[in-house]
């Protein structure tokens, strides 16, 4: 059973725009919002625009000198010289950058507050999931780390255990860094192996430090991993950890860049497997987090073919009105896609791979299989630290 869900949305988030040659094209957010509307899902949720994250909230995670640098770059983009990661190829400065980044962060913080207070059981901010931003610097298309800020706000409100599960193709390094020594936050990231992908971190041996030892979990999958391996790996690691940790809130990041069409990474996951993992996250929130679920977007650079469908599924699942994979996409949306991008949009809400078949870890593993080796490396590195069998 799902109670009322919130969809965090303020049209102005599409102003998060690094320019025409940058892969993170905000049309992906606009097309997602329109596809959500084309299926009428915006009538199944409460659509809420939260206020931007203010200075005191940003400071829960970010250093004051960095916030000042973002504000300066935002007011004078031409003056950004690469310090604090601002004005780089990945993170070019643009006018209004501070305001729109704070607005996106505010949506994730608002989602966390709504779920914590019980105003909503689930809340989705698909404009969020900017997981690479560091306490003291921009990184990987991310200015303010809305995921970390949502978690920090939950801790401020009194949460004692928050779990963060990140299935973006890239390592959730900024969130891991923010809570590296904090045992109240369990971060779990599944990603392409750091040997072959930015940000070159997320090795299984990264397990946290000090009181937070064992509260960072990294599953680094080989390039080329497809549906069966990806879903198997998720189930081989995440549910046991959540069952042991018993979070009060589950925060998930659903970067859609694991997809085989994604131009920036090398996993080979379909939309159907992404949907299967979204369904699993929803079920895990109910099983282990009292249903309290904050779901965020993230990466995803196949901006027409993949991102809108993936996050529309996410909204449907959170709304308790999941869109069936075989569903035909309304022609009205495809016309909007063409008008905005001169590309032809996809026709169905599936890549034709539903239901996703995979083998359960409990049935045994193959020590010669590279996905199983990755799972074993993670289990061996961190499960004993949590009192679990590797
Ligand atoms: Zn990513």
Coordinates of C-alpha atoms and ligand atoms in Angstrom, one line a residue, residues 24 28 129 131-132 140-142 166-172 197-199 253-258 262 264-265 298-301, ligand 1:
X24 CA 23.3 17.5 -19.1
X28 CA 15.4 15.9 -20.1
X129 CA 20.4 13.4 -7.3
X131 CA 25.6 13.3 -6.1
X132 CA 29.1 14.4 -7.1
X140 CA 30.7 16.1 -12.3
X141 CA 27.9 18.5 -13.4
X142 CA 26.9 19.0 -9.7
X166 CA 22.6 5.2 -5.4
X167 CA 22.2 3.2 -8.7
X168 CA 23.5 5.9 -11.0
X169 CA 26.3 4.5 -13.3
X170 CA 28.7 6.8 -11.5
X171 CA 29.9 6.4 -7.9
X172 CA 27.9 8.5 -5.4
X197 CA 34.7 5.6 -15.3
X198 CA 34.6 9.0 -13.6
X199 CA 35.0 9.8 -10.7
X253 CA 19.2 8.1 -6.4
X254 CA 18.1 6.8 -9.8
X255 CA 20.6 8.1 -12.4
X256 CA 19.4 6.7 -15.7
X257 CA 22.9 6.6 -17.2
X258 CA 23.3 2.8 -16.6
X262 CA 23.8 6.3 -22.5
X264 CA 28.9 8.7 -21.2
X265 CA 29.2 5.3 -19.6
X298 CA 20.6 11.8 -11.2
X299 CA 22.7 11.3 -14.3
X300 CA 21.2 10.3 -17.7
X301 CA 22.4 11.7 -21.0
Ligands
LIG1 ZN1 25.9 9.4 -13.4

